[in-house]
XYZ file of C-alpha atoms in Angstrom:
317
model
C -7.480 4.418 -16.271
C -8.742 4.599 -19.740
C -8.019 7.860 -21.739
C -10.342 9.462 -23.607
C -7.790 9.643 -26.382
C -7.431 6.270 -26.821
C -10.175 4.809 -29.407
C -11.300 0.897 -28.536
C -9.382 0.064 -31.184
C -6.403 0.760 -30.475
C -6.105 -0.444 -26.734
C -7.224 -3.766 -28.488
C -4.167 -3.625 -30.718
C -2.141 -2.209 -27.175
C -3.459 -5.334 -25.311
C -2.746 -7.544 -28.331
C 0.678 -6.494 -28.565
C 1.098 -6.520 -24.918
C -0.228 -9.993 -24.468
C 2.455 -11.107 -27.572
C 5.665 -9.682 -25.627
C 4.332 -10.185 -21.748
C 2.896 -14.027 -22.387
C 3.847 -15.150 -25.685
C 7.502 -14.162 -25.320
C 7.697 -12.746 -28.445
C 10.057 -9.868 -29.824
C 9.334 -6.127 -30.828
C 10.139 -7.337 -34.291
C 8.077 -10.480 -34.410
C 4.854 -8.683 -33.209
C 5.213 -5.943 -35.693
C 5.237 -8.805 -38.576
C 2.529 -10.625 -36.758
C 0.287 -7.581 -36.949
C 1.418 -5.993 -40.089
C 2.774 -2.644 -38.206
C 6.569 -0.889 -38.229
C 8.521 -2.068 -35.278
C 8.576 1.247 -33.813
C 4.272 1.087 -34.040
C 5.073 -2.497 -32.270
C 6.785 -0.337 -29.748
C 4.278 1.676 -28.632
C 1.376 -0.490 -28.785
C 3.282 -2.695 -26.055
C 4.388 0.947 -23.961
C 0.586 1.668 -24.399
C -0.351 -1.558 -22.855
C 2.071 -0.822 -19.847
C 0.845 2.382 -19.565
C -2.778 1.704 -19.670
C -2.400 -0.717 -16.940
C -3.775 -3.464 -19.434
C -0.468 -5.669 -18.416
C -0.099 -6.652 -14.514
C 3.196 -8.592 -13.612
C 3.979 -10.373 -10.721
C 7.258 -11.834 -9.835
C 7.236 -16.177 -9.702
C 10.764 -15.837 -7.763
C 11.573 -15.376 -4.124
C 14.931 -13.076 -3.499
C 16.366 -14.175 -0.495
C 17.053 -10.741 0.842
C 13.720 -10.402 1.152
C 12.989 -14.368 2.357
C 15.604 -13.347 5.016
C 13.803 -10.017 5.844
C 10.366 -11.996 6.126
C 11.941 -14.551 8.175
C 13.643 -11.814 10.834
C 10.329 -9.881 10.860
C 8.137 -13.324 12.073
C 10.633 -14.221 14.434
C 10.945 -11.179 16.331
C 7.453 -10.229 16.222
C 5.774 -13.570 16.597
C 3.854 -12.594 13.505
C 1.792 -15.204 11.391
C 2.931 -14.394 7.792
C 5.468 -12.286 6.317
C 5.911 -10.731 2.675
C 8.655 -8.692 1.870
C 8.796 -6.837 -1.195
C 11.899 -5.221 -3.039
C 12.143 -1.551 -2.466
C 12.626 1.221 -5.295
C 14.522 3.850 -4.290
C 13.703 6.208 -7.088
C 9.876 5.821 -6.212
C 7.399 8.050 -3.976
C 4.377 5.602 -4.262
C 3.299 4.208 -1.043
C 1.351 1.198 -3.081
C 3.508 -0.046 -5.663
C 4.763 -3.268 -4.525
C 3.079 -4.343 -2.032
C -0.405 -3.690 -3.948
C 0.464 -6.172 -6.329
C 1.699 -9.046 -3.540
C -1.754 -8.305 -1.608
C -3.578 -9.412 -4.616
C -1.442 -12.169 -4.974
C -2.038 -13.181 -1.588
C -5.773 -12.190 -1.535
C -6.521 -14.250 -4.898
C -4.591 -17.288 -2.617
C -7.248 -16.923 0.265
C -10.124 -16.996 -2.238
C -8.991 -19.780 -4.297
C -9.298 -22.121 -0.987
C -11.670 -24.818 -1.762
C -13.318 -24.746 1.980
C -15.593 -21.739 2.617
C -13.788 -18.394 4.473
C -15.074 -14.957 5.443
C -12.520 -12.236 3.886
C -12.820 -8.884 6.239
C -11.628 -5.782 4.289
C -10.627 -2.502 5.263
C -10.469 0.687 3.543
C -7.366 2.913 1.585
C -5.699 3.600 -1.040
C -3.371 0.396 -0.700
C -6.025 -1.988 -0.385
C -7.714 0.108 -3.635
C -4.522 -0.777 -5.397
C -4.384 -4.073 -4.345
C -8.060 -4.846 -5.690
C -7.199 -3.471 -8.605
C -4.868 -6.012 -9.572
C -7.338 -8.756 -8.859
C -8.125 -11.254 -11.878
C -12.048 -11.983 -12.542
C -12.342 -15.415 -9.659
C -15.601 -16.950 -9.384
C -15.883 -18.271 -5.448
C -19.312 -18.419 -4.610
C -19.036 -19.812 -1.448
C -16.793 -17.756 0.374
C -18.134 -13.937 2.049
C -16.478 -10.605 2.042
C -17.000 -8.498 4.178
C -16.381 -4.832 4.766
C -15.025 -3.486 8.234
C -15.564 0.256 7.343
C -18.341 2.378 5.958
C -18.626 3.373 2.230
C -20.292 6.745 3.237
C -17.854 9.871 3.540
C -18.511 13.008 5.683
C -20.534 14.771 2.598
C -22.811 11.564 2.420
C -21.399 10.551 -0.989
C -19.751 7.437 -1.534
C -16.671 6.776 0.163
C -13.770 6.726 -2.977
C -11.750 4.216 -0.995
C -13.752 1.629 -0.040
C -13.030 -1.198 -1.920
C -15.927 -3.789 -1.146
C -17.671 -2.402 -4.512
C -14.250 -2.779 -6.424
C -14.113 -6.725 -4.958
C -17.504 -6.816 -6.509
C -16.450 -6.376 -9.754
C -13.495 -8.992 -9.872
C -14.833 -11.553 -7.597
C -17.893 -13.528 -7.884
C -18.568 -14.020 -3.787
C -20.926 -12.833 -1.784
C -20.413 -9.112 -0.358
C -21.585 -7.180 2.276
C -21.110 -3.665 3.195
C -21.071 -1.605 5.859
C -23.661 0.734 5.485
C -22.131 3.618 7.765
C -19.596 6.456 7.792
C -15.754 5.816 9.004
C -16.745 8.394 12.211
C -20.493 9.223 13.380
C -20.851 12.779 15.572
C -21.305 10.923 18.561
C -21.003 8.111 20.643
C -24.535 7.287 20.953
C -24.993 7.736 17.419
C -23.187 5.253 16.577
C -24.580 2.748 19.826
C -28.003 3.445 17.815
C -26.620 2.718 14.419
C -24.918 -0.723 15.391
C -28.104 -1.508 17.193
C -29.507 -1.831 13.876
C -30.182 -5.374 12.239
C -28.560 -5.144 8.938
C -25.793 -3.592 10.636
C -25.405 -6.021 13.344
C -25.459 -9.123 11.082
C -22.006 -7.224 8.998
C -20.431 -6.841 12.512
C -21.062 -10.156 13.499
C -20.313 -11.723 10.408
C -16.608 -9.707 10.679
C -15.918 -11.024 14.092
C -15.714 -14.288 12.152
C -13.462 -13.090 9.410
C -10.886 -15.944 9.143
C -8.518 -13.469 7.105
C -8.200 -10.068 7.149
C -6.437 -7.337 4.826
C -6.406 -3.498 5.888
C -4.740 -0.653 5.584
C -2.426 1.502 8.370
C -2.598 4.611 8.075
C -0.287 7.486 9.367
C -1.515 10.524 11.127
C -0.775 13.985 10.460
C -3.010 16.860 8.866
C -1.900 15.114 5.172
C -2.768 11.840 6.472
C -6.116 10.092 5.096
C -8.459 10.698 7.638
C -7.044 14.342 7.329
C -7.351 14.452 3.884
C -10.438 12.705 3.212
C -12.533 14.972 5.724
C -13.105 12.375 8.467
C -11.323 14.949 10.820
C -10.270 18.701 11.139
C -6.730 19.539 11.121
C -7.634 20.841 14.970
C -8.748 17.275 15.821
C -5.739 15.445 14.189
C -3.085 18.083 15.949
C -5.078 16.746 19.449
C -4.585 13.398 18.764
C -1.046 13.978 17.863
C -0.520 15.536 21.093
C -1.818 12.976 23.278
C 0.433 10.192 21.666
C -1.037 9.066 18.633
C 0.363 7.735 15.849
C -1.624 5.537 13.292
C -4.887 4.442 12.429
C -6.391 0.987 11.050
C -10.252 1.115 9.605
C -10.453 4.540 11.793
C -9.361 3.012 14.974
C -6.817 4.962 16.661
C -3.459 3.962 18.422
C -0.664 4.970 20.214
C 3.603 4.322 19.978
C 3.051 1.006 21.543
C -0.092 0.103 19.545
C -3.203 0.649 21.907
C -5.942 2.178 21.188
C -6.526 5.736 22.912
C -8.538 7.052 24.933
C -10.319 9.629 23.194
C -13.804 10.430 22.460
C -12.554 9.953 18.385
C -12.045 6.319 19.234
C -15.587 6.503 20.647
C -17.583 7.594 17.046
C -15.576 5.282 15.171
C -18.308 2.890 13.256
C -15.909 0.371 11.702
C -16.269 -2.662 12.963
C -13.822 -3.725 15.603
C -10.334 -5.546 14.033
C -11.132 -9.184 13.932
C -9.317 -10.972 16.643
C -5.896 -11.663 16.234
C -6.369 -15.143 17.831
C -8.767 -16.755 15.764
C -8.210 -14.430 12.052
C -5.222 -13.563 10.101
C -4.894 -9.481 9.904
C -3.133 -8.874 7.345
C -1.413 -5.264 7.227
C -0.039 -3.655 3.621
C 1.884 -0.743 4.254
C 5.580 0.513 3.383
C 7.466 3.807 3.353
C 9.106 6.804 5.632
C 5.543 8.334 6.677
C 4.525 4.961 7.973
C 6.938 3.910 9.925
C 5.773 4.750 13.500
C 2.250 3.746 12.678
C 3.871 0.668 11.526
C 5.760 -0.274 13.899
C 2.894 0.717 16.679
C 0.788 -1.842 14.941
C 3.126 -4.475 15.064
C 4.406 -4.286 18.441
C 0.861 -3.631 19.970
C -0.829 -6.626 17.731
C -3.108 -4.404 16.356
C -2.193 -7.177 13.281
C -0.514 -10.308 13.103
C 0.919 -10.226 9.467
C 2.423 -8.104 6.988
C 3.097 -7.060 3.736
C 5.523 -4.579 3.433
C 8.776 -3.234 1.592
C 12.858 -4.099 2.677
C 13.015 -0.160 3.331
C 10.191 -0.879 6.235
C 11.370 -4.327 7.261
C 14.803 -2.891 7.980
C 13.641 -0.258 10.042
C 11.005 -2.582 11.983
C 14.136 -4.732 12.370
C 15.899 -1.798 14.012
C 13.755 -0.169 16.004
């Protein structure tokens, strides 16, 4: 995000210098002669660049711990695809990571010459992920939202990303104009009855990949903390064997969805199937780990993008 104290001009000197280091290869020294500025102003301008999130790096290089990881992780899960990431100790982020190899591996979906439907969820992974997304013109593919970009107040949901998509990728979106929960179940039985509605569900049922979220549960997890559901609701769930969410849907240790009248005023659309679309789950760290490994083992998805921190444990447990 942009500061305020930052004038235009200088976050074009930031992102010059930080293009001259990052892709040019050149040294502290030689940018501060190439722009006329001290070495130490050379310094900051590129730190600027960093810090402004002007400069996105991926890694080109597979590390075999993590090849090996991935490789364990397919096998004894029968999953489709498998990216592990390298784990920083010294970090609490629950994005970093595995943000930046979603976009990698969303930007290889949409660079497919042969039309596809992308289904998206909702979170502040996915958020992270579409943040990192170059500008890619694909007219012919569809993306399509699984969730609702409404929150409980009836303002714009923060973490729906299908407007964020909209931005970087030239592609055809469509919405889903609803909340993550309705009040009722028949609420929501009237809202999917309607047409413009109908056509988003149907056209997600057709989703040939899909990238969401998992969420923990817990009175700080999202749907907690982003007023879907009372802290008297969530401890219920808990109770009754809960233990992670994906797009609002609800699931126990062993990765079925409850039986609870929550699961009932969820107006997501359902996950694509698992048979015919790649689900693609991005999730890594401590908090997750049930929720993660609930997913996997009950198929809620059939790939993953995690951290070695997560793969070990999934390996373990």
């Amino acid at each position: 995000m942009v500061k305020r104290s930052e004038t235009p001009a200088r976050l074009d000197d930031a992102a010059r210098a930080g293009w001259l280091y990052y892709v040019a290869g050149r040294t502290q020294d030689e940018i501060a002669a190439a722009m006329g500025i001290s070495r130490q102003s050379a310094q900051r301008l590129v730190s600027l660049a960093v810090a402004e999130r002007l400069i996105k790096v991926r890694l080109d290089h597979p590390i075999a711990a993590c090849l090996e990881l991935g490789s364990q992780l397919r096998r004894k899960f029968g999953l489709k695809h498998v990216e592990v990431v390298p784990s920083d100790p010294a970090s609490s982020s629950t994005t970093v990571g595995i943000a930046e190899a979603a976009a990698a591996e969303i930007e290889r979906w949409l660079k497919r010459p042969e039309p596809i439907v992308l289904a998206i969820g909702t979170g502040r992974t996915l958020k992270a992920a579409v943040d990192q997304l170059p500008a890619i013109e694909c007219p012919n593919h569809r993306i399509v939202s699984l969730t609702g970009n409404i929150a409980p107040d009836g303002s714009a949901a923060y973490y729906n990303v299908i407007f964020s998509m909209a931005d970087a990728v030239k592609a055809r979106h469509y919405p889903m104009p609803l909340p993550v929960l309705v009040t009722s179940a028949e609420e929501r039985e009237l809202l999917h009855g309607q047409q413009l509605v109908r056509s988003t569900l149907n056209m997600s049922a057709q989703a040939d990949v899909t990238f969401v979220g998992i969420g923990e549960l817990g009175i700080d997890g999202p749907l907690c903390v982003d007023g879907f559901l009372e802290k008297d609701e969530m401890m219920e769930l808990m109770r009754g064997g809960a233990v992670g969410e994906i797009c609002g849907w609800i699931f126990d240790v062993d990765g079925r969805l409850i039986d609870n009248p929550i699961n009932e005023r969820v107006a997501s659309a359902p996950i694509p199937s698992r048979d015919a679309s790649v689900v693609i789950g991005l999730a890594k760290g401590k908090r997750k780990f049930k929720a993660i490994r609930a997913a996997v083992v009950g198929h809620q998805i059939n790939a993953l993008i995690t951290d070695e921190e997560t793969a070990e444990f999934l390996l373990k447990n």
